[in-house]
Short mmCIF file of N, CA, C and O in Angstrom, two decimals:
data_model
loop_
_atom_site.label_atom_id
_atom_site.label_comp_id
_atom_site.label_asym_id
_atom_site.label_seq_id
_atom_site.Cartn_x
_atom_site.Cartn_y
_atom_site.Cartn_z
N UNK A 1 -11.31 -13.74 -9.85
CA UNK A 1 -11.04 -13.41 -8.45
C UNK A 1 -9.56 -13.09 -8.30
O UNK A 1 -8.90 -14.02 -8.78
N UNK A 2 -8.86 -12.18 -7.84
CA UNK A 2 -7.74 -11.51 -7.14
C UNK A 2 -7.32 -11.68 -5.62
O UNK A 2 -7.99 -11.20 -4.71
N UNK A 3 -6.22 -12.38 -5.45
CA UNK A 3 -6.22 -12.47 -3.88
C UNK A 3 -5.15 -11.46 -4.18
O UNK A 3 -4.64 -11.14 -5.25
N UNK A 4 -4.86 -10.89 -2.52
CA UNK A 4 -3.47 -10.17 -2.41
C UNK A 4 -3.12 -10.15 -1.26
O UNK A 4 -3.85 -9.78 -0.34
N UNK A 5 -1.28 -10.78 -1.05
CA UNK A 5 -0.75 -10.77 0.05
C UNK A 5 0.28 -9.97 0.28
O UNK A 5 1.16 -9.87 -0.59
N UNK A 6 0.36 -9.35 1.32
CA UNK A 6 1.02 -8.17 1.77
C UNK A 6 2.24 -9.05 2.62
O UNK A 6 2.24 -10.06 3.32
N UNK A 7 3.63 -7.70 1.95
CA UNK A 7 4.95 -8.51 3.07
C UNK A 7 5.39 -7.44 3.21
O UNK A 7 4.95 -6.31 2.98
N UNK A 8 6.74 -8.01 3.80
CA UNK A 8 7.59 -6.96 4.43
C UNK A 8 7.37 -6.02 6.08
O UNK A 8 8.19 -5.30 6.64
N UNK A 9 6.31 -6.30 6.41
CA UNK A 9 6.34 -5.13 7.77
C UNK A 9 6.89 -5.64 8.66
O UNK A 9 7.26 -6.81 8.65
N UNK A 10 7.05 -4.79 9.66
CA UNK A 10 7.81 -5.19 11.10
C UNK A 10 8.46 -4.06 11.72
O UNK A 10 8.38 -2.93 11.22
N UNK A 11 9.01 -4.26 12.59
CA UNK A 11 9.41 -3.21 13.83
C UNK A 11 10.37 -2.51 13.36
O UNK A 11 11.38 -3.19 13.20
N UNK A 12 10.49 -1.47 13.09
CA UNK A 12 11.71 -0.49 12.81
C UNK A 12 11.45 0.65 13.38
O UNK A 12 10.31 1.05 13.65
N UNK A 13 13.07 1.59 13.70
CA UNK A 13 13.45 2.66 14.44
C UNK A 13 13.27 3.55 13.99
O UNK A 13 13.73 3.66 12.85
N UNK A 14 12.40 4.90 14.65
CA UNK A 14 12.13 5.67 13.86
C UNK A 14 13.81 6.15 13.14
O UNK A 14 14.96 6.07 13.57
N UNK A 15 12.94 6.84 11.38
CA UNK A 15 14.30 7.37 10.73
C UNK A 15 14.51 6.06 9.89
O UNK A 15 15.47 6.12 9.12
N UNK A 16 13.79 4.89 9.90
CA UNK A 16 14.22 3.75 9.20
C UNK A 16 13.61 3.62 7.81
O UNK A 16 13.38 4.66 7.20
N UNK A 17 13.42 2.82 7.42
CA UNK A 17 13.17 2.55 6.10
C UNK A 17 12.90 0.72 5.98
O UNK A 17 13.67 -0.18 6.30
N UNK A 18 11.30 0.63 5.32
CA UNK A 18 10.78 -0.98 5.23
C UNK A 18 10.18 -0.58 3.72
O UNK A 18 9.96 0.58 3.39
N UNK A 19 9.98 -1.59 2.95
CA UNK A 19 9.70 -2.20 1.93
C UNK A 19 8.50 -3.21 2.15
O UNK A 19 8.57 -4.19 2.89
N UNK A 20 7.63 -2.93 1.57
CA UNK A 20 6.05 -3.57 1.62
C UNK A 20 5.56 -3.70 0.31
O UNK A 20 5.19 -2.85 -0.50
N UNK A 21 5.66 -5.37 0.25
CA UNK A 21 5.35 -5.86 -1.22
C UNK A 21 3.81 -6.46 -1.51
O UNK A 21 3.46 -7.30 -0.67
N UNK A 22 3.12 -6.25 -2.28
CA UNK A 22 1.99 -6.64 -2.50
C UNK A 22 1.72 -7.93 -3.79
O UNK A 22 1.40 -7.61 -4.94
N UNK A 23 1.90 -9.17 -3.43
CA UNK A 23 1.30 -9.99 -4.79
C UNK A 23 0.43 -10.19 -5.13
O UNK A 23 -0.12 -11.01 -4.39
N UNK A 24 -0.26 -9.85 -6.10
CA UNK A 24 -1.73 -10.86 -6.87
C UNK A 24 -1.67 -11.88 -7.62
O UNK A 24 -1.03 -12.09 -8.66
N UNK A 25 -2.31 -12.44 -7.08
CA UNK A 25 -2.94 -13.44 -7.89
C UNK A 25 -3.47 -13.14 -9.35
O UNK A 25 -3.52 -11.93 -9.58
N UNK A 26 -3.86 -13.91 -10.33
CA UNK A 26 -4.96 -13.59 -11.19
C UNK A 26 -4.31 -13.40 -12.24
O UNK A 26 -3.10 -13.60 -12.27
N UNK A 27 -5.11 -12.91 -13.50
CA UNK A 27 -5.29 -11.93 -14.49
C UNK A 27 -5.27 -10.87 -14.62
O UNK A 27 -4.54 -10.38 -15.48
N UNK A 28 -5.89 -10.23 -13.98
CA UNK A 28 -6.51 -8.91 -14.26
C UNK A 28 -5.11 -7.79 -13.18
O UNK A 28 -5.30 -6.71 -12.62
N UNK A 29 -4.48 -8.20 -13.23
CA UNK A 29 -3.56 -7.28 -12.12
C UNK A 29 -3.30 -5.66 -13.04
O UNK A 29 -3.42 -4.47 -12.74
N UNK A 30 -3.15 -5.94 -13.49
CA UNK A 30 -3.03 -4.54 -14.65
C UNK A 30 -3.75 -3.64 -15.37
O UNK A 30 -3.37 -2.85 -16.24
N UNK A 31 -4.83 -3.83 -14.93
CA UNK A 31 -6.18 -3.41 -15.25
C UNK A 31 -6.57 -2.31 -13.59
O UNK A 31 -7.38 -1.39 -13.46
N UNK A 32 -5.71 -2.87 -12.68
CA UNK A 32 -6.26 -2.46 -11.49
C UNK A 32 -5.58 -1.53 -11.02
O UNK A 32 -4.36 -1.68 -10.98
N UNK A 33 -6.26 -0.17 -10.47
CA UNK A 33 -5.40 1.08 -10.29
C UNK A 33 -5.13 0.54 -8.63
O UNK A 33 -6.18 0.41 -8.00
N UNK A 34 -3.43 0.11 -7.60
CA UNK A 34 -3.56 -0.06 -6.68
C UNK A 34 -3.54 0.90 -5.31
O UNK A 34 -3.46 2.13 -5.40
N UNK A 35 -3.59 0.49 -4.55
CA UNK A 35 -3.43 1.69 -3.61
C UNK A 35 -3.12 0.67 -2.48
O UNK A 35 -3.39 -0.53 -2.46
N UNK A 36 -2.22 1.74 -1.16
CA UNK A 36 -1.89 1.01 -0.01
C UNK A 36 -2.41 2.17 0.82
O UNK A 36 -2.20 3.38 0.70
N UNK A 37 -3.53 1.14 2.11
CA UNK A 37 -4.01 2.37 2.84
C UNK A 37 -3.24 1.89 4.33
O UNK A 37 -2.46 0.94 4.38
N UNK A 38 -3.54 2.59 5.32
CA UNK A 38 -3.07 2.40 6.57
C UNK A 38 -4.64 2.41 7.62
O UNK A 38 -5.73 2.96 7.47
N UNK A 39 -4.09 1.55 8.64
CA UNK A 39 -5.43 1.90 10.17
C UNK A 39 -4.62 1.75 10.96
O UNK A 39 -4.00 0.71 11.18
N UNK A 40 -4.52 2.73 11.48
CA UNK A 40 -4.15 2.48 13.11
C UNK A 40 -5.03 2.95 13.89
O UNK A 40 -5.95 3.73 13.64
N UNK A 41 -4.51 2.09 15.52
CA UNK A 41 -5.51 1.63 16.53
C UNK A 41 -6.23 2.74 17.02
O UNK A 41 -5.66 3.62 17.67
N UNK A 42 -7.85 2.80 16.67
CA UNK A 42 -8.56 3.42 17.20
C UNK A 42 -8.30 4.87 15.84
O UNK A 42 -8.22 6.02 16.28
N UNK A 43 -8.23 4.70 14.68
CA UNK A 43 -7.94 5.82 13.53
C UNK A 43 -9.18 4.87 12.32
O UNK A 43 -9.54 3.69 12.31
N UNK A 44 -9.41 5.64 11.71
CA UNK A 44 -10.26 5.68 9.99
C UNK A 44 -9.19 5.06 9.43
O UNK A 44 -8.07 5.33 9.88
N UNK A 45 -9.33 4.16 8.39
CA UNK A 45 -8.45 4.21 7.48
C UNK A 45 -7.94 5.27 6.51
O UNK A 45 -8.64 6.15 6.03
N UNK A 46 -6.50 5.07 6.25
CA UNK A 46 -6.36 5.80 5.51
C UNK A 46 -5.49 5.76 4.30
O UNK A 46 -4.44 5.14 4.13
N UNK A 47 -6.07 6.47 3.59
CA UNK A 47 -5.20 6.05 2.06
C UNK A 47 -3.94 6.49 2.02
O UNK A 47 -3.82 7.59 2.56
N UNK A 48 -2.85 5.97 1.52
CA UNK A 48 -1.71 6.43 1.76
C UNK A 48 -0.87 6.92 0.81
O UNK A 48 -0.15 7.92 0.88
N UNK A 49 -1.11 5.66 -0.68
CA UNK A 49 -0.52 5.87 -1.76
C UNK A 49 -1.41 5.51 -3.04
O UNK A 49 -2.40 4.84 -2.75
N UNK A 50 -1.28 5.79 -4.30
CA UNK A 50 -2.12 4.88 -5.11
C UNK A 50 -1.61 5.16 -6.45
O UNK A 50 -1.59 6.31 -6.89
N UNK A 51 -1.26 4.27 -7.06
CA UNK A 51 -0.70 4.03 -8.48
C UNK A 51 -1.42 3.05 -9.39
O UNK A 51 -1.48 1.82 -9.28
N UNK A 52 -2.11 4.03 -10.56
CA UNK A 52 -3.09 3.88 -11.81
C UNK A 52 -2.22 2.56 -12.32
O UNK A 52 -1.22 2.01 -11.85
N UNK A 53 -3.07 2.30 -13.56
CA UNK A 53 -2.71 1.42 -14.51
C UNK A 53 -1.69 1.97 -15.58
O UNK A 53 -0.97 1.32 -16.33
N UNK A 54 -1.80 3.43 -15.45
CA UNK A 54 -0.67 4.40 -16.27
C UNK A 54 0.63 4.45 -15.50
O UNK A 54 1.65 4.63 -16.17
N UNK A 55 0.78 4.31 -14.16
CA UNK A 55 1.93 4.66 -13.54
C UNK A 55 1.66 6.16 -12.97
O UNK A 55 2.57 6.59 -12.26
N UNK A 56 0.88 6.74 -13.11
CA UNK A 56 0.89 7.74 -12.39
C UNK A 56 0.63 7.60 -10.81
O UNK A 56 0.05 6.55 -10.55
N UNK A 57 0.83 8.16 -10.03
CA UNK A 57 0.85 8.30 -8.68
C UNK A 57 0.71 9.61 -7.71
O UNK A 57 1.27 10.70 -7.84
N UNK A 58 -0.41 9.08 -6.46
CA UNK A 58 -0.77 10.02 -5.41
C UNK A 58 -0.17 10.19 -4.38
O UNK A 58 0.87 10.63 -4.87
N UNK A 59 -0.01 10.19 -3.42
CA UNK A 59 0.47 10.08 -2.21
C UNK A 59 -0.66 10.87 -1.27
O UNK A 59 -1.21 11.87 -1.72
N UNK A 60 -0.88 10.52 -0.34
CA UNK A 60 -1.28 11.75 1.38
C UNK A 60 -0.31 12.49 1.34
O UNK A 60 0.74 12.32 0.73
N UNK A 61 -0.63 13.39 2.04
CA UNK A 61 0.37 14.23 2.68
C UNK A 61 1.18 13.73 3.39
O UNK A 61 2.37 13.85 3.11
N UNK A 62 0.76 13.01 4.50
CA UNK A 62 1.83 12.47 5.34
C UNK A 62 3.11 11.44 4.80
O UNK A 62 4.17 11.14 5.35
N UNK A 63 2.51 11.02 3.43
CA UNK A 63 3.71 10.13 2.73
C UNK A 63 4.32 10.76 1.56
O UNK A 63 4.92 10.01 0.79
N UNK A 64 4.27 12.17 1.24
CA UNK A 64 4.53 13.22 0.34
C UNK A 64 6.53 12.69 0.75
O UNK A 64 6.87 12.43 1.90
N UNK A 65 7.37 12.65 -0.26
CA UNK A 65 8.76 12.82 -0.02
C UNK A 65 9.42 11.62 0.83
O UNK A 65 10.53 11.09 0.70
N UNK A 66 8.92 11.49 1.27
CA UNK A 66 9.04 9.82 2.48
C UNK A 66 8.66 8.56 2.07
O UNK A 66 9.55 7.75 2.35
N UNK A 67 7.31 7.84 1.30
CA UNK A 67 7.21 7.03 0.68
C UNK A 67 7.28 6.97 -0.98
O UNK A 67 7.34 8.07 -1.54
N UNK A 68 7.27 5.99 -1.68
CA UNK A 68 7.41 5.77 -2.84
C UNK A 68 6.50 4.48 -3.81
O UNK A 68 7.15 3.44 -3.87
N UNK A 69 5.59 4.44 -4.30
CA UNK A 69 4.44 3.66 -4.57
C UNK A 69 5.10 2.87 -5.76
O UNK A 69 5.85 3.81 -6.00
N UNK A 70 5.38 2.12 -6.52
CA UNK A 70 5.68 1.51 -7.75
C UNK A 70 4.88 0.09 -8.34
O UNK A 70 4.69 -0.74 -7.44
N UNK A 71 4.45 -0.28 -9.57
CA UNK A 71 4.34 -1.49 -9.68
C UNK A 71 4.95 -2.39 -10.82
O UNK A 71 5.41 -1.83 -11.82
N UNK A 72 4.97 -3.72 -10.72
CA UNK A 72 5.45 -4.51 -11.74
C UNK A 72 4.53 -5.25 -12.37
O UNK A 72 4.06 -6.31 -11.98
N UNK A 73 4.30 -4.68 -13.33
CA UNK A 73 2.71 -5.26 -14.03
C UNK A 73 3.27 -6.89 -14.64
O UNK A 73 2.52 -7.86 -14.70
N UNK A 74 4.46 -6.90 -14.99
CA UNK A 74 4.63 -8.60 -15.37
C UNK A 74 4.73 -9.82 -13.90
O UNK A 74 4.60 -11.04 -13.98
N UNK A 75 4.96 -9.16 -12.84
CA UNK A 75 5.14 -9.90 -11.78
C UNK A 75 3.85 -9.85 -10.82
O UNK A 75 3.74 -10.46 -9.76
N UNK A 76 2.87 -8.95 -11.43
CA UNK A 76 1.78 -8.73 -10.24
C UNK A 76 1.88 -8.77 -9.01
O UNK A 76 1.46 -9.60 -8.21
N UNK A 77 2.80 -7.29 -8.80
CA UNK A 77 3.35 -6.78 -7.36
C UNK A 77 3.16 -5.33 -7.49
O UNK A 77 3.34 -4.64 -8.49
N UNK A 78 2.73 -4.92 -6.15
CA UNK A 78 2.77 -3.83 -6.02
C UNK A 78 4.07 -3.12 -4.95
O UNK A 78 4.53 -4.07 -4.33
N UNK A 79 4.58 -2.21 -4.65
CA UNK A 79 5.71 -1.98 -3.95
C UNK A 79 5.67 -0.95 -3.24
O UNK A 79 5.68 -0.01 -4.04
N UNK A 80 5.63 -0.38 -1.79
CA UNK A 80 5.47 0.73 -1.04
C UNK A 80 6.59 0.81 -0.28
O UNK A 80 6.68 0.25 0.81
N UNK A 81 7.79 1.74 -0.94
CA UNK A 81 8.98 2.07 -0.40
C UNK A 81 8.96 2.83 0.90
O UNK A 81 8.64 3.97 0.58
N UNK A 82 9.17 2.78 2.39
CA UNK A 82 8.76 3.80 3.51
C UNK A 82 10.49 4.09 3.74
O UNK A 82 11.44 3.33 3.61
N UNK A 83 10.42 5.28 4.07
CA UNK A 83 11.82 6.17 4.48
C UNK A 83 11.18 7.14 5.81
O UNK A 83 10.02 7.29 6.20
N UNK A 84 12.17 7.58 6.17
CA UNK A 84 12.42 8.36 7.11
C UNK A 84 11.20 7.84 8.15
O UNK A 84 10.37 8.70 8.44
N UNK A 85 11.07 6.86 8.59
CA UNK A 85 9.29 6.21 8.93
C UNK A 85 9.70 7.24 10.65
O UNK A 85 10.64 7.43 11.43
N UNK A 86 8.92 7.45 10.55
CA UNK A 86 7.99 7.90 12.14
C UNK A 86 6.92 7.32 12.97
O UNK A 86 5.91 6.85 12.44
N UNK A 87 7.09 7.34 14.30
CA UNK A 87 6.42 6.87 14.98
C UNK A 87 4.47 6.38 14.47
O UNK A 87 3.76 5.38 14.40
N UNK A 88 4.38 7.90 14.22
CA UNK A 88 2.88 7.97 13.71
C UNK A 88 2.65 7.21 12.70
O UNK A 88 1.45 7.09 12.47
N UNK A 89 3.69 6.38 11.68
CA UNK A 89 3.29 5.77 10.58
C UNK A 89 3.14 4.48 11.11
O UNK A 89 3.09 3.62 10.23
N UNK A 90 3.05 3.96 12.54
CA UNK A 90 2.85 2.84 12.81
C UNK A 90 1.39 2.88 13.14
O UNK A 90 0.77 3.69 13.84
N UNK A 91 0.74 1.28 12.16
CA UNK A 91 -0.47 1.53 11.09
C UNK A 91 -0.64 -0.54 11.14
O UNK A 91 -0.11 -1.28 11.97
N UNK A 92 -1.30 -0.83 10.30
CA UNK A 92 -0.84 -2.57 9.77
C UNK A 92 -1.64 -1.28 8.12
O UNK A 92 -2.47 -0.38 8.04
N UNK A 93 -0.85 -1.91 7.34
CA UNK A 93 -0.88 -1.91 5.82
C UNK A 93 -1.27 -2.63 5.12
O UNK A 93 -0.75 -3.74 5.05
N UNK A 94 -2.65 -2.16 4.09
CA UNK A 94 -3.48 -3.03 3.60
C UNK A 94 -3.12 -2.70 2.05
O UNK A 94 -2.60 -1.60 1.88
N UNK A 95 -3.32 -3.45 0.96
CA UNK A 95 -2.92 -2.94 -0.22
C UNK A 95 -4.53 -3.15 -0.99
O UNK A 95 -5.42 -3.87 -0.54
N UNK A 96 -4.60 -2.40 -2.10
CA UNK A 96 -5.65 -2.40 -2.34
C UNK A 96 -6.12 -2.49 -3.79
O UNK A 96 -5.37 -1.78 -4.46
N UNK A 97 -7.07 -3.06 -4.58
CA UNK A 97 -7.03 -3.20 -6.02
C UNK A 97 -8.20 -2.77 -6.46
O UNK A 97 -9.31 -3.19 -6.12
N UNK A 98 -7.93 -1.85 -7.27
CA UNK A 98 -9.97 -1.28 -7.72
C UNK A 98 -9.83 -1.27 -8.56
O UNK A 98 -8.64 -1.06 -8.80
N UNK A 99 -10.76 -1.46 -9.88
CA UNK A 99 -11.03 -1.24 -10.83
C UNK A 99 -12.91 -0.45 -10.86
O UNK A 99 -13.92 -0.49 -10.15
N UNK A 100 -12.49 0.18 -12.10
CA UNK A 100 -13.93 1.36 -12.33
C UNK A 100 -14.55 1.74 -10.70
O UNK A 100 -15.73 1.59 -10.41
N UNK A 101 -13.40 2.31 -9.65
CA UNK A 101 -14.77 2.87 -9.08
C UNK A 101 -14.85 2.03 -7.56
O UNK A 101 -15.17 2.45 -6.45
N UNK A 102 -14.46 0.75 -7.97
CA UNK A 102 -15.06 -0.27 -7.25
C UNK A 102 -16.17 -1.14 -8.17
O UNK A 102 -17.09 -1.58 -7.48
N UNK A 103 -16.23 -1.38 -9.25
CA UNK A 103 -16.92 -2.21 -9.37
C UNK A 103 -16.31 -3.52 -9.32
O UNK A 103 -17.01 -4.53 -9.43
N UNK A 104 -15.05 -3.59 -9.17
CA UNK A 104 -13.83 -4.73 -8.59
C UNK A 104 -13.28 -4.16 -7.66
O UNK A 104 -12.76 -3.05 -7.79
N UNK A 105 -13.30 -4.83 -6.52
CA UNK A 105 -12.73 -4.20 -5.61
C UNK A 105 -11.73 -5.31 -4.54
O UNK A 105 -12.24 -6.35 -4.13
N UNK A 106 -10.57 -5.01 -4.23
CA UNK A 106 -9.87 -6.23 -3.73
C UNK A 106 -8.94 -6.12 -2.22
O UNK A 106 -8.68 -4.95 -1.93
N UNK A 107 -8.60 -6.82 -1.57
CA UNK A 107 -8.11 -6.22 -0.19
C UNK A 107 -7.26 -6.94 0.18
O UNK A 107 -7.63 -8.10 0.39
N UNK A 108 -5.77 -6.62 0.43
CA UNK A 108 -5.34 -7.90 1.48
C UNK A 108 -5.60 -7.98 2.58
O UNK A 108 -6.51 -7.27 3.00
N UNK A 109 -4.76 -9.07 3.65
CA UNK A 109 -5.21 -9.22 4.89
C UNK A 109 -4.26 -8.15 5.65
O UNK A 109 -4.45 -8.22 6.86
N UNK A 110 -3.49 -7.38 5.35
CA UNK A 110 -2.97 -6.24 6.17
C UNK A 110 -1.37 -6.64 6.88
O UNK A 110 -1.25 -7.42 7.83
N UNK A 111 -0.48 -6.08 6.36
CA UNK A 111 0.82 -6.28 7.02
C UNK A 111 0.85 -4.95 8.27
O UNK A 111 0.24 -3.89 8.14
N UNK A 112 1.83 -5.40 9.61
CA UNK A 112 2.12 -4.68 10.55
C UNK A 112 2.96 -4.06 10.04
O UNK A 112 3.68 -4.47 9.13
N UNK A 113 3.03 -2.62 10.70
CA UNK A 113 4.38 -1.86 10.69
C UNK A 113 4.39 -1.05 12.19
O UNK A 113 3.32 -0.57 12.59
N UNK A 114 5.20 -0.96 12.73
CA UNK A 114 5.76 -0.20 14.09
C UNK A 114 7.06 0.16 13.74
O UNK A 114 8.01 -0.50 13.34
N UNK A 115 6.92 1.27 13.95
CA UNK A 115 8.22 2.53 14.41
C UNK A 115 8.28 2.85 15.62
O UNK A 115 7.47 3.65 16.10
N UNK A 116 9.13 2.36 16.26
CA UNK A 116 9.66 2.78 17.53
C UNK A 116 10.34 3.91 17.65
O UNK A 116 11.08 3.87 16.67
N UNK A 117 10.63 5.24 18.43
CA UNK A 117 10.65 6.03 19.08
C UNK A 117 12.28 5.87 19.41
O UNK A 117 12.83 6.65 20.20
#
């Protein structure tokens, strides 16, 4: 079993910049390709970033040049750098752990983020 707790969010001006850390628990942290999605109120979730067990990495569009995904496979953390944040990226931030597919599949309980205007 994998728990994961999400830090770092909170109120910042748009144009700012927050840091959102993800820990696991467990074993298996390195095995697990992660991803950080976003929901905001009355929106689908949405995927935001996601970094393999290789280090390779996706982004959305909307976090193309502006965010930055990284992980530390000896510390079982994941890391979602936000820059230039905008209003619209205010979301609560869930981080996310899959392996094959989902046949492991893992969730935290969701950090806030607000960008104020």
């Amino acid at each position: 079993q994998v728990q994961l707790v999400e830090s770092g969010g909170g109120l910042v001006q748009a144009g700012g910049s927050l840091r959102l850390s993800c820990a696991a628990s467990g074993s298996i942290f390195s095995i697990l390709t992660m991803s950080w999605y976003r929901q905001a109120p009355g929106e689908h979730n949405e995927l935001v970033a996601t970094i393999t067990t290789g280090g390779s990495t996706n982004y959305a569009d909307s976090a193309k040049g502006r965010f930055i995904i990284s992980r530390d496979n000896a510390k079982n953390t994941v890391t979602l750098e936000m820059k230039s944040l905008k209003p619209e990226d205010t979301a609560v931030y869930f981080c996310n752990g899959n392996y094959l597919g989902g046949k492991l599949n893992y969730w935290g309980q969701g950090t806030q983020v607000t960008v104020s205007s």
